[in-house]
Amino acid sequence: MKIIDKRFWISWMAMAMLMVVVLVHCCWNEDSVILGRAYALSLISTSLCHRIRPKAAFGNLLVMFLYNVILGYNLIFNNHAGEGFTWWFFLLLLNGIHSIGLLIYYVTNVRFTVLDYIWYVSEAIREKECNYNMSGLTILSFIWLFCILVPLIAPLMYSFFGNPTTIIVSLILLFLPELFCWLRYTSARKQSILQHYSGMRHLWRRMFIIATTALILAAFNFGLMYQIGLINKA
């Protein structure tokens, strides 16, 4: 293992332990669950980035570790008179923005992703069955809408920003898969994906697995938002 890899994973484990300590000192409620998901996203995004750019991932991890130490310390020891919410909010905001940035960087730089696999299966079925109602964009849009945007992002935005902002931002985010496909699937990228997955068999079986996994993810996110109270239980 290279030295940069050892340093990365040692730092990664240190940040994971720091996040566990912060969550243990927080009361178990919906706020700690949301922060825990942001922490998990930070760990996942840095580990994915490490697969393609180890040095860049290590640098981002150090920055992430620094502000988590500062804000986590204040969340634990300086949480009087409502200040705890401030530290919690900045932890959620910085980890969320940083993680999304790393995920975008990973998706745009990695050669093949699970999204490319889903896109190829959808496009292959479209070409084989001449079913023009199905396409990679259509399937990715359904997964984004029903597995992530509606059950997860929209309830979180509504709890913090209210109804008008949630509707406006959700309508903007609705077109994110279209923007992603336009940027990702250029002519050269399409040709590379088609060559990589050429000869793939049992397309409908693979689509069934994709759809089942999407339904499980959607049910999990709906259930989680319901349990922590971000979806009305009435």
Short mmCIF file of C-alpha atoms in Angstrom, two decimals:
data_model
loop_
_atom_site.label_atom_id
_atom_site.label_comp_id
_atom_site.label_asym_id
_atom_site.label_seq_id
_atom_site.Cartn_x
_atom_site.Cartn_y
_atom_site.Cartn_z
CA MET A 1 0.00 0.00 0.00
CA LYS A 2 1.31 3.45 -0.92
CA ILE A 3 2.14 5.99 1.78
CA ILE A 4 -0.62 8.33 0.59
CA ASP A 5 -3.11 5.46 0.89
CA LYS A 6 -2.02 4.67 4.46
CA ARG A 7 -2.28 8.33 5.44
CA PHE A 8 -5.69 8.58 3.84
CA TRP A 9 -7.18 5.55 5.58
CA ILE A 10 -5.67 6.51 8.96
CA SER A 11 -7.19 9.98 8.59
CA TRP A 12 -10.46 8.45 7.34
CA MET A 13 -10.71 6.23 10.43
CA ALA A 14 -9.87 9.20 12.68
CA MET A 15 -12.68 11.22 11.11
CA ALA A 16 -15.10 8.30 11.45
CA MET A 17 -14.25 8.02 15.15
CA LEU A 18 -14.68 11.78 15.56
CA MET A 19 -18.11 11.60 13.98
CA VAL A 20 -19.11 8.71 16.24
CA VAL A 21 -18.01 10.69 19.31
CA VAL A 22 -20.04 13.72 18.22
CA LEU A 23 -23.16 11.62 17.58
CA VAL A 24 -22.79 9.79 20.92
CA HIS A 25 -22.76 13.11 22.79
CA CYS A 26 -25.88 14.29 20.93
CA CYS A 27 -29.33 13.34 22.12
CA TRP A 28 -30.92 10.69 19.92
CA ASN A 29 -33.50 12.63 17.91
CA GLU A 30 -34.28 13.57 14.32
CA ASP A 31 -31.45 16.14 14.27
CA SER A 32 -28.81 13.56 15.18
CA VAL A 33 -30.20 11.15 12.57
CA ILE A 34 -29.93 13.82 9.86
CA LEU A 35 -26.39 14.71 10.97
CA GLY A 36 -25.48 11.01 10.99
CA ARG A 37 -26.58 10.69 7.37
CA ALA A 38 -24.48 13.73 6.44
CA TYR A 39 -21.51 12.13 8.20
CA ALA A 40 -22.06 8.87 6.34
CA LEU A 41 -22.22 10.77 3.05
CA SER A 42 -18.92 12.47 3.89
CA LEU A 43 -17.20 9.15 4.54
CA ILE A 44 -18.62 7.58 1.38
CA SER A 45 -17.77 10.53 -0.86
CA THR A 46 -14.15 10.75 0.34
CA SER A 47 -13.62 6.99 -0.07
CA LEU A 48 -15.06 7.09 -3.61
CA CYS A 49 -12.90 10.08 -4.52
CA HIS A 50 -9.86 8.18 -3.22
CA ARG A 51 -10.43 5.50 -5.83
CA ILE A 52 -9.71 7.90 -8.70
CA ARG A 53 -7.64 10.75 -7.15
CA PRO A 54 -5.88 9.64 -3.92
CA LYS A 55 -4.01 12.92 -3.36
CA ALA A 56 -7.08 15.06 -4.00
CA ALA A 57 -9.13 12.84 -1.70
CA PHE A 58 -6.52 13.09 1.06
CA GLY A 59 -6.42 16.89 0.82
CA ASN A 60 -10.21 17.15 0.95
CA LEU A 61 -10.30 14.72 3.86
CA LEU A 62 -7.89 16.88 5.88
CA VAL A 63 -10.02 19.97 5.24
CA MET A 64 -13.15 18.05 6.18
CA PHE A 65 -11.50 16.71 9.33
CA LEU A 66 -10.42 20.23 10.38
CA TYR A 67 -13.84 21.87 10.26
CA ASN A 68 -15.50 18.80 11.79
CA VAL A 69 -13.10 19.00 14.75
CA ILE A 70 -13.84 22.70 15.29
CA LEU A 71 -17.60 22.50 14.84
CA GLY A 72 -17.90 19.15 16.64
CA TYR A 73 -16.05 20.52 19.66
CA ASN A 74 -18.37 23.52 19.81
CA LEU A 75 -21.43 21.31 19.38
CA ILE A 76 -20.40 19.23 22.39
CA PHE A 77 -19.02 21.90 24.74
CA ASN A 78 -20.57 25.19 23.56
CA ASN A 79 -24.20 24.27 23.04
CA HIS A 80 -25.80 26.61 25.55
CA ALA A 81 -28.66 29.06 24.90
CA GLY A 82 -29.52 27.64 21.49
CA GLU A 83 -25.95 27.76 20.15
CA GLY A 84 -26.01 24.00 19.64
CA PHE A 85 -28.37 24.39 16.68
CA THR A 86 -25.92 26.80 15.03
CA TRP A 87 -23.03 24.34 15.25
CA TRP A 88 -25.30 21.48 14.13
CA PHE A 89 -26.49 23.50 11.13
CA PHE A 90 -22.97 24.37 9.99
CA LEU A 91 -21.87 20.74 10.40
CA LEU A 92 -24.79 19.63 8.25
CA LEU A 93 -24.27 22.39 5.69
CA LEU A 94 -20.49 22.02 5.24
CA ASN A 95 -20.50 18.21 5.21
CA GLY A 96 -23.44 18.17 2.80
CA ILE A 97 -22.01 20.68 0.32
CA HIS A 98 -18.50 19.17 0.50
CA SER A 99 -19.81 15.62 0.01
CA ILE A 100 -22.02 16.56 -2.93
CA GLY A 101 -19.07 18.32 -4.54
CA LEU A 102 -16.88 15.22 -4.12
CA LEU A 103 -19.61 12.96 -5.50
CA ILE A 104 -20.00 15.20 -8.56
CA TYR A 105 -16.24 15.14 -9.00
CA TYR A 106 -16.23 11.34 -8.74
CA VAL A 107 -19.10 10.81 -11.17
CA THR A 108 -17.62 13.17 -13.77
CA ASN A 109 -14.13 11.65 -13.58
CA VAL A 110 -14.65 7.94 -13.00
CA ARG A 111 -14.71 5.85 -16.15
CA PHE A 112 -17.80 3.75 -15.42
CA THR A 113 -20.36 4.04 -12.63
CA VAL A 114 -23.56 2.29 -11.57
CA LEU A 115 -25.42 5.13 -13.29
CA ASP A 116 -23.72 4.20 -16.56
CA TYR A 117 -24.81 0.60 -16.01
CA ILE A 118 -28.44 1.66 -15.47
CA TRP A 119 -28.27 3.97 -18.48
CA TYR A 120 -26.88 1.21 -20.70
CA VAL A 121 -29.47 -1.40 -19.65
CA SER A 122 -32.27 1.08 -20.33
CA GLU A 123 -30.88 2.12 -23.70
CA ALA A 124 -30.19 -1.49 -24.72
CA ILE A 125 -33.78 -2.51 -23.97
CA ARG A 126 -34.98 0.52 -25.89
CA GLU A 127 -32.99 -0.48 -28.96
CA LYS A 128 -33.71 -4.21 -28.73
CA GLU A 129 -37.44 -3.94 -28.09
CA CYS A 130 -37.94 -0.70 -30.07
CA ASN A 131 -39.58 0.64 -26.92
CA TYR A 132 -39.05 4.36 -27.27
CA ASN A 133 -40.89 5.07 -24.01
CA MET A 134 -37.85 3.70 -22.20
CA SER A 135 -34.49 5.44 -22.17
CA GLY A 136 -31.55 5.96 -19.86
CA LEU A 137 -32.75 9.47 -19.05
CA THR A 138 -36.26 8.22 -18.22
CA ILE A 139 -35.09 5.54 -15.80
CA LEU A 140 -32.52 7.78 -14.10
CA SER A 141 -35.15 10.50 -13.76
CA PHE A 142 -37.64 8.10 -12.12
CA ILE A 143 -34.98 6.86 -9.69
CA TRP A 144 -33.95 10.42 -8.82
CA LEU A 145 -37.55 11.56 -8.36
CA PHE A 146 -39.09 8.68 -6.42
CA CYS A 147 -36.04 7.38 -4.52
CA ILE A 148 -34.24 10.57 -3.54
CA LEU A 149 -35.96 13.87 -4.31
CA VAL A 150 -39.50 13.19 -3.08
CA PRO A 151 -38.86 10.91 -0.07
CA LEU A 152 -35.58 12.44 1.14
CA ILE A 153 -34.60 15.89 -0.11
CA ALA A 154 -38.06 17.49 -0.21
CA PRO A 155 -38.98 16.63 3.43
CA LEU A 156 -35.60 17.90 4.64
CA MET A 157 -35.98 21.18 2.76
CA TYR A 158 -39.56 21.61 3.96
CA SER A 159 -38.54 21.17 7.61
CA PHE A 160 -35.93 23.94 7.32
CA PHE A 161 -37.19 26.36 4.67
CA GLY A 162 -40.96 25.89 4.43
CA ASN A 163 -43.32 25.39 1.54
CA PRO A 164 -42.52 28.05 -1.13
CA THR A 165 -38.77 27.45 -1.09
CA THR A 166 -39.21 23.67 -1.15
CA ILE A 167 -41.46 23.79 -4.23
CA ILE A 168 -39.17 26.15 -6.14
CA VAL A 169 -35.95 24.25 -5.35
CA SER A 170 -37.63 20.88 -6.02
CA LEU A 171 -38.77 22.05 -9.45
CA ILE A 172 -35.19 23.08 -10.23
CA LEU A 173 -33.75 19.80 -8.94
CA LEU A 174 -36.30 17.91 -11.02
CA PHE A 175 -34.22 18.64 -14.13
CA LEU A 176 -30.93 17.50 -12.57
CA PRO A 177 -30.95 14.06 -14.33
CA GLU A 178 -31.43 15.76 -17.68
CA LEU A 179 -28.49 18.06 -17.01
CA PHE A 180 -26.42 15.10 -15.82
CA CYS A 181 -27.15 13.03 -18.93
CA TRP A 182 -26.41 15.99 -21.19
CA LEU A 183 -23.02 16.55 -19.56
CA ARG A 184 -22.11 12.90 -19.00
CA TYR A 185 -23.27 11.08 -22.10
CA THR A 186 -21.42 12.76 -24.91
CA SER A 187 -20.89 10.90 -28.17
CA ALA A 188 -17.47 9.66 -27.06
CA ARG A 189 -18.79 8.60 -23.65
CA LYS A 190 -21.72 6.73 -25.22
CA GLN A 191 -19.38 4.84 -27.52
CA SER A 192 -17.10 3.93 -24.62
CA ILE A 193 -20.03 2.65 -22.54
CA LEU A 194 -21.47 0.65 -25.42
CA GLN A 195 -18.12 -1.04 -25.96
CA HIS A 196 -17.64 -1.72 -22.26
CA TYR A 197 -21.03 -3.37 -21.75
CA SER A 198 -21.39 -4.94 -25.20
CA GLY A 199 -22.61 -8.51 -25.16
CA MET A 200 -24.57 -8.09 -21.93
CA ARG A 201 -27.41 -10.62 -21.66
CA HIS A 202 -30.63 -10.94 -19.64
CA LEU A 203 -31.47 -7.25 -19.95
CA TRP A 204 -34.99 -7.51 -18.54
CA ARG A 205 -33.72 -9.50 -15.55
CA ARG A 206 -31.19 -6.77 -14.90
CA MET A 207 -33.88 -4.11 -15.23
CA PHE A 208 -36.02 -6.01 -12.73
CA ILE A 209 -33.13 -5.98 -10.24
CA ILE A 210 -32.64 -2.24 -10.84
CA ALA A 211 -36.34 -1.54 -10.30
CA THR A 212 -36.52 -3.71 -7.17
CA THR A 213 -33.46 -2.02 -5.67
CA ALA A 214 -34.97 1.40 -6.45
CA LEU A 215 -38.24 0.44 -4.72
CA ILE A 216 -36.36 -0.77 -1.63
CA LEU A 217 -34.38 2.47 -1.50
CA ALA A 218 -37.54 4.55 -1.89
CA ALA A 219 -39.32 2.60 0.86
CA PHE A 220 -36.32 2.96 3.17
CA ASN A 221 -36.12 6.73 2.66
CA PHE A 222 -39.87 7.18 3.11
CA GLY A 223 -39.77 5.06 6.27
CA LEU A 224 -36.82 6.97 7.68
CA MET A 225 -38.42 10.38 7.08
CA TYR A 226 -41.66 9.08 8.62
CA GLN A 227 -39.93 7.76 11.73
CA ILE A 228 -38.00 10.97 12.44
CA GLY A 229 -41.13 13.05 11.92
CA LEU A 230 -40.31 14.86 8.69
CA ILE A 231 -43.29 13.24 6.97
CA ASN A 232 -46.59 13.92 8.71
CA LYS A 233 -47.77 10.90 10.72
CA ALA A 234 -51.32 12.15 10.97
#
